[in-house]
PDB file of C-alpha atoms in Angstrom:
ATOM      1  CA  UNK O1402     -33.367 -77.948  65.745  1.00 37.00           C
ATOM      2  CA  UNK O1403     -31.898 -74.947  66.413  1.00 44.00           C
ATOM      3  CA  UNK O1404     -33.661 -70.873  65.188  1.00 50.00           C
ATOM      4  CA  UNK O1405     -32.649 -69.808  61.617  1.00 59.00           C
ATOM      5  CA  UNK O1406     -29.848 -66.707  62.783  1.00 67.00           C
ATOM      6  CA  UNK O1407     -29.608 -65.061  58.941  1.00 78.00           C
ATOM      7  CA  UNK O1408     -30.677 -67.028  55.657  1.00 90.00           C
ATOM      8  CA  UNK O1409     -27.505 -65.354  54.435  1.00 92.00           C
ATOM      9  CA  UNK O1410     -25.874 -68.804  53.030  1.00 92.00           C
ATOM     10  CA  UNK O1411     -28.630 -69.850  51.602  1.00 93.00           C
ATOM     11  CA  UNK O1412     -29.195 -66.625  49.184  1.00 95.00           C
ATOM     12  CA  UNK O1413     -25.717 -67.248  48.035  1.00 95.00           C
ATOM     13  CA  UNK O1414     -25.901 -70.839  47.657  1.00 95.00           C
ATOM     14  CA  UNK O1415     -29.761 -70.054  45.747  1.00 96.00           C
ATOM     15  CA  UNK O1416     -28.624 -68.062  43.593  1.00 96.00           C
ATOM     16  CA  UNK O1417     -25.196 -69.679  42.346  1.00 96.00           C
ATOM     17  CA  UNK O1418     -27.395 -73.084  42.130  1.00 95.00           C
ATOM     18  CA  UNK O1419     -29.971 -70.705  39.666  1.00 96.00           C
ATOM     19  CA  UNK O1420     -26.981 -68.901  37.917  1.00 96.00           C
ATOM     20  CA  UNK O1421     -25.574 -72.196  36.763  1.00 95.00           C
ATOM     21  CA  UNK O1422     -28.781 -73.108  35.285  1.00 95.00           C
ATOM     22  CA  UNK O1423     -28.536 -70.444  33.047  1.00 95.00           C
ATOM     23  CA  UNK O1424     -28.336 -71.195  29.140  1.00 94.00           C
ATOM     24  CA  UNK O1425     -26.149 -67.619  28.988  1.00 93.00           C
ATOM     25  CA  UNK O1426     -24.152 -68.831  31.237  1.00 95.00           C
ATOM     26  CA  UNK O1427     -23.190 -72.191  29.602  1.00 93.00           C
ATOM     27  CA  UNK O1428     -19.878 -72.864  30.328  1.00 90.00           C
ATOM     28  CA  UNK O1429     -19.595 -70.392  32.839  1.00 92.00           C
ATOM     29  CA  UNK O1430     -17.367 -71.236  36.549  1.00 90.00           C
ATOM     30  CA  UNK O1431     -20.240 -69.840  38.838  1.00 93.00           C
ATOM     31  CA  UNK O1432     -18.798 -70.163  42.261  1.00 91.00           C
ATOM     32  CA  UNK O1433     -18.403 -69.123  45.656  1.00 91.00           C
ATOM     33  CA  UNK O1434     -15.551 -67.053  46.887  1.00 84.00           C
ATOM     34  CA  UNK O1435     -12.168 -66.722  44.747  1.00 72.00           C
ATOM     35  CA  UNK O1436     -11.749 -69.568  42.369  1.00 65.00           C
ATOM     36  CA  UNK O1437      -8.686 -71.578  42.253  1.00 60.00           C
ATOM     37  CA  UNK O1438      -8.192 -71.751  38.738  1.00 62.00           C
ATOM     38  CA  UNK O1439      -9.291 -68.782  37.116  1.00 64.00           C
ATOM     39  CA  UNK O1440     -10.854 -69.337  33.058  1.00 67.00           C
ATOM     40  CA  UNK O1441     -11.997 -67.321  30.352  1.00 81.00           C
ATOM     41  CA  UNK O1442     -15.809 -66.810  32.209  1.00 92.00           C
ATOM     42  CA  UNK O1443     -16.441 -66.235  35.429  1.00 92.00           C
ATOM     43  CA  UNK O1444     -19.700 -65.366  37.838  1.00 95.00           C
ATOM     44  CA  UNK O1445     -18.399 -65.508  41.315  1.00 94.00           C
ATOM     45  CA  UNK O1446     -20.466 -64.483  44.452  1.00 95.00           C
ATOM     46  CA  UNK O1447     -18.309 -63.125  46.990  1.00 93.00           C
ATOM     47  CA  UNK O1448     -18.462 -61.109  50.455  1.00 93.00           C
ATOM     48  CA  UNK O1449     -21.718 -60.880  51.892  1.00 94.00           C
ATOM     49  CA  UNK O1450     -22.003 -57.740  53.986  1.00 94.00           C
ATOM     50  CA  UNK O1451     -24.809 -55.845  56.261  1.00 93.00           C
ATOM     51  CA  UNK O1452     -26.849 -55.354  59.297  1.00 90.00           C
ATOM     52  CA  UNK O1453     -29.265 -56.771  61.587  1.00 80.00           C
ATOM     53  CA  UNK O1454     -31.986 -54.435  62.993  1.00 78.00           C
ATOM     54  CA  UNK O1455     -34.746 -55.693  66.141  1.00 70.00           C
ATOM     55  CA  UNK O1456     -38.170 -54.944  65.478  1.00 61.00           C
ATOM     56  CA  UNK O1457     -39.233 -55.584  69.424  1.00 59.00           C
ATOM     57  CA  UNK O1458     -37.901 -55.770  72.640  1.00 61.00           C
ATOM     58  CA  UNK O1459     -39.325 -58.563  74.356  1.00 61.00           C
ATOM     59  CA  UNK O1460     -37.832 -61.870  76.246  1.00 62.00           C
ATOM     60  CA  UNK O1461     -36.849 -64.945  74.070  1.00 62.00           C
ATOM     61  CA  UNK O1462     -35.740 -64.901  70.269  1.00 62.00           C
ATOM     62  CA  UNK O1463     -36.060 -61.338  68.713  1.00 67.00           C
ATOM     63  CA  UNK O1464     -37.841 -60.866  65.635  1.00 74.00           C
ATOM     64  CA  UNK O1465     -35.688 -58.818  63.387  1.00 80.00           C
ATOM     65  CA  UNK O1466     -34.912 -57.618  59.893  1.00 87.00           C
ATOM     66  CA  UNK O1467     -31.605 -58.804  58.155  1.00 91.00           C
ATOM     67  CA  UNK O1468     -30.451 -56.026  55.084  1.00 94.00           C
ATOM     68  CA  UNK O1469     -28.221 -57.538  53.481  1.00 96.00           C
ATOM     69  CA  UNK O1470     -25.291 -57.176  49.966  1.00 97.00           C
ATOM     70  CA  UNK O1471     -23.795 -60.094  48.592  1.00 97.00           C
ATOM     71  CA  UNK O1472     -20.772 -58.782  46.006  1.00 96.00           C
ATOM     72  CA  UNK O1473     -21.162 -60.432  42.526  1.00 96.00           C
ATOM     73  CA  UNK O1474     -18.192 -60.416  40.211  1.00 95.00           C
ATOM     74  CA  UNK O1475     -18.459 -60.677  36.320  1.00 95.00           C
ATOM     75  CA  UNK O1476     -15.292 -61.533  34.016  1.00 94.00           C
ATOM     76  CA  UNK O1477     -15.795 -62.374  31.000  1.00 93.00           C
ATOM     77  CA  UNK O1478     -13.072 -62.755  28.432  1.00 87.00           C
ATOM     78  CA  UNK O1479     -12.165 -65.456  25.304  1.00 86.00           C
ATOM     79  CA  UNK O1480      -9.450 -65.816  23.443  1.00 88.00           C
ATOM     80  CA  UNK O1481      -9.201 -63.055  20.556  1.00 89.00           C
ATOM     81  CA  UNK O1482     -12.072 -60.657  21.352  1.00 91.00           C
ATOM     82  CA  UNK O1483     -11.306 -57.287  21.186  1.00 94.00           C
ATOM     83  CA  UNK O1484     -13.143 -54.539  23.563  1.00 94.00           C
ATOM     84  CA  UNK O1485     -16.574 -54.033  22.087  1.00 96.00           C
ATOM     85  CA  UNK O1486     -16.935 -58.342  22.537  1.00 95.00           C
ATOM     86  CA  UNK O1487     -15.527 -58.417  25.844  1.00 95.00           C
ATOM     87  CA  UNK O1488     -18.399 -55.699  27.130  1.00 96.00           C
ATOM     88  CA  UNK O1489     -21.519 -57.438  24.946  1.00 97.00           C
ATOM     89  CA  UNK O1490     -20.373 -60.789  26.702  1.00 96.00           C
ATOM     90  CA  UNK O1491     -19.847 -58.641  30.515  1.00 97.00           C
ATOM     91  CA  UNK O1492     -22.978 -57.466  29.724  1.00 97.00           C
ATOM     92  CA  UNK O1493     -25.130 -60.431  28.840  1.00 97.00           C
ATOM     93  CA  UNK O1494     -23.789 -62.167  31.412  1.00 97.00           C
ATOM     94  CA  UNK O1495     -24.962 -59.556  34.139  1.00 98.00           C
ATOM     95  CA  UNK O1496     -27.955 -59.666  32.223  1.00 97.00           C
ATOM     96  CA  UNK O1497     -28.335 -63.433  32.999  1.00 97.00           C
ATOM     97  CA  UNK O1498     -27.973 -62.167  36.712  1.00 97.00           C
ATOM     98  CA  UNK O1499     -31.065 -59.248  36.748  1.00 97.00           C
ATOM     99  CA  UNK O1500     -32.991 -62.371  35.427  1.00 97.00           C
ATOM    100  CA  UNK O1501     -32.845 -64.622  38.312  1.00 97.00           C
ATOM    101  CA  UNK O1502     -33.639 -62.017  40.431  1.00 97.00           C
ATOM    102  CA  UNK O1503     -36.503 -60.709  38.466  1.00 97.00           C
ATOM    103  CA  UNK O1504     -37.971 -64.540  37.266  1.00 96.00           C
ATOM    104  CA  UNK O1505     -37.820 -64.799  41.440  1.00 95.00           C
ATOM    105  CA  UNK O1506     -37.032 -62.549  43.764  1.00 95.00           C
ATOM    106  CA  UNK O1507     -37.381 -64.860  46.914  1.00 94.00           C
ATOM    107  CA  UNK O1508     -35.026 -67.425  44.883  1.00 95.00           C
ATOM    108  CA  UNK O1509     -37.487 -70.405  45.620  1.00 91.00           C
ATOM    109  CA  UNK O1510     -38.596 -69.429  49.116  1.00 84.00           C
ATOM    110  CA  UNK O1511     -35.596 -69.064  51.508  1.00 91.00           C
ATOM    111  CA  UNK O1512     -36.629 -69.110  55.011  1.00 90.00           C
ATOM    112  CA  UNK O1513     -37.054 -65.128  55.784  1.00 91.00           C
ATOM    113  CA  UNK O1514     -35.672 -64.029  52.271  1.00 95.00           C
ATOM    114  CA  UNK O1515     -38.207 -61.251  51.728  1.00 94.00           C
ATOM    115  CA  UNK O1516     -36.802 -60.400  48.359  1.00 95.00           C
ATOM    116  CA  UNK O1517     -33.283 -60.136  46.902  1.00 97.00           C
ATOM    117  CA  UNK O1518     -32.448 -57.175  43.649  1.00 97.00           C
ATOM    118  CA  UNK O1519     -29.948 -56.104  41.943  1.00 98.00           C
ATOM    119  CA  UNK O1520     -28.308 -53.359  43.390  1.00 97.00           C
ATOM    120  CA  UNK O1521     -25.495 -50.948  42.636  1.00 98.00           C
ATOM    121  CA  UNK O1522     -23.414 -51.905  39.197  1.00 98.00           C
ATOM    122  CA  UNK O1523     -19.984 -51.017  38.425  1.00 97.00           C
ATOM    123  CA  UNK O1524     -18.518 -51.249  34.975  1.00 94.00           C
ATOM    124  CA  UNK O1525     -18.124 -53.092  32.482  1.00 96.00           C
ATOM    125  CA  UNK O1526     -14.225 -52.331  32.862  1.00 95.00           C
ATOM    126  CA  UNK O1527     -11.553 -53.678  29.853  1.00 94.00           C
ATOM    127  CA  UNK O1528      -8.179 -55.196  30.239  1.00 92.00           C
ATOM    128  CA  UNK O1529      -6.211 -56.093  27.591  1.00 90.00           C
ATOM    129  CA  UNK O1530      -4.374 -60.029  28.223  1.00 86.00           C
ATOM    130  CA  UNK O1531      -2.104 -61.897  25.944  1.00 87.00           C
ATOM    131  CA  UNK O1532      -5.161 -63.405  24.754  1.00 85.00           C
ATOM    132  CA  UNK O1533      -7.577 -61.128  24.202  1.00 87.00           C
ATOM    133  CA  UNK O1534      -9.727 -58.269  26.121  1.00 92.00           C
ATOM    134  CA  UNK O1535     -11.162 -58.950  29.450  1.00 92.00           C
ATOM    135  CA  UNK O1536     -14.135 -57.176  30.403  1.00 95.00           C
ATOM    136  CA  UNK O1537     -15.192 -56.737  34.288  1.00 94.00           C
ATOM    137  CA  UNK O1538     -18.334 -55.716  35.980  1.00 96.00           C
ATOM    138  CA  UNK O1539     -18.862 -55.722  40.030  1.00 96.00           C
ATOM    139  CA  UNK O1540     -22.726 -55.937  41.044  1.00 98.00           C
ATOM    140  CA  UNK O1541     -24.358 -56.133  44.160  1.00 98.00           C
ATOM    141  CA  UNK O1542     -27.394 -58.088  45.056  1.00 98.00           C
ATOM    142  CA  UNK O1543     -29.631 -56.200  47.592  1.00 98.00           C
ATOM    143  CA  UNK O1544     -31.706 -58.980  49.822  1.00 97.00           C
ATOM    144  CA  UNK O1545     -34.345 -57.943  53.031  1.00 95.00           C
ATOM    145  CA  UNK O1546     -34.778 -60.875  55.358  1.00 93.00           C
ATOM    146  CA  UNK O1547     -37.334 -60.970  58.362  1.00 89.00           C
ATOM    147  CA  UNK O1548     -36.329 -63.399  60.825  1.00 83.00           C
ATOM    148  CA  UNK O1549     -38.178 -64.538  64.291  1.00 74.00           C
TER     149      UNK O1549
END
C-alpha cells in the first residue's frame, strides 16, 4: 500500500457525498467538475488549488502540511422567480454549505484533513434567463492537511 500524497480527492468527494445529503439541497445536481447538462440548481465543486510546505528535512517520506482551496459554485435559479427569490434560494443553498463544514469540519475523518472552512464568498450575482432570474455565488472551502 502505497503513502497517502494529499487527501485532496477525498475532501471533494466528502463533501459532495455530505452536500447531497442535505434536505436544502433536495433536488439539487451536486457534482464534481462542470456538469453536462446544466438544471435549474446546481452545487458543483470545482478546481482544487494550493501548496505543499515540509515541516523537516530528514531521509525517507517528509512530513508536511497540505493548504489547500477547493472552488465551490452555487446557481440557483427556477422557472419564474424574479431577483429577490433567486438570491434567498443562492443564499440558502450556500447556507447548506457553511453547515457541513461547521456540523464537521474534518468531514468524517479524512486521512490528514486537519479541518476544512469556508473561505472567501463572492456574490450572490443575478442573471436574468428566458425563464426566470438566476442567482450565482462562488465560495471557497479552506482545508489544512498534515501528511507523513
Amino acid at each position: 500500500m502505497s503513502a497517502q500524497t494529499s487527501p485532496r480527492a477525498l475532501v471533494r468527494a466528502a463533501l459532495i457525498e455530505r452536500l447531497a445529503r442535505q434536505a436544502e439541497l433536495a433536488g439539487v445536481q451536486v457534482e464534481r467538475g462542470v456538469p453536462v447538462e446544466w438544471g435549474h440548481e446546481h452545487v458543483v465543486l470545482g478546481n482544487i488549488t494550493g501548496t505543499m510546505a515540509l515541516r523537516h528535512m530528514q531521509a525517507g517520506r517528509k512530513s508536511r502540511s497540505d493548504e489547500f482551496t477547493i472552488a465551490v459554485y452555487i446557481m440557483a435559479g427556477k422557472p419564474g422567480q424574479n431577483v429577490e427569490q433567486a438570491e434567498a434560494r443562492a443564499l440558502e443553498m450556500l447556507a447548506a454549505l457553511e453547515d457541513v463544514l461547521a456540523a464537521d469540519p474534518h468531514l468524517g475523518r479524512v486521512p490528514g484533513l486537519q479541518r476544512a472552512a469556508l473561505g472567501q464568498v463572492d456574490g450572490p450575482d443575478v442573471a436574468a434567463t428566458n425563464e426566470g432570474q438566476v442567482a450565482f455565488v462562488a465560495a471557497d472551502v479552506e482545508c489544512l492537511a498534515h501528511l507523513v
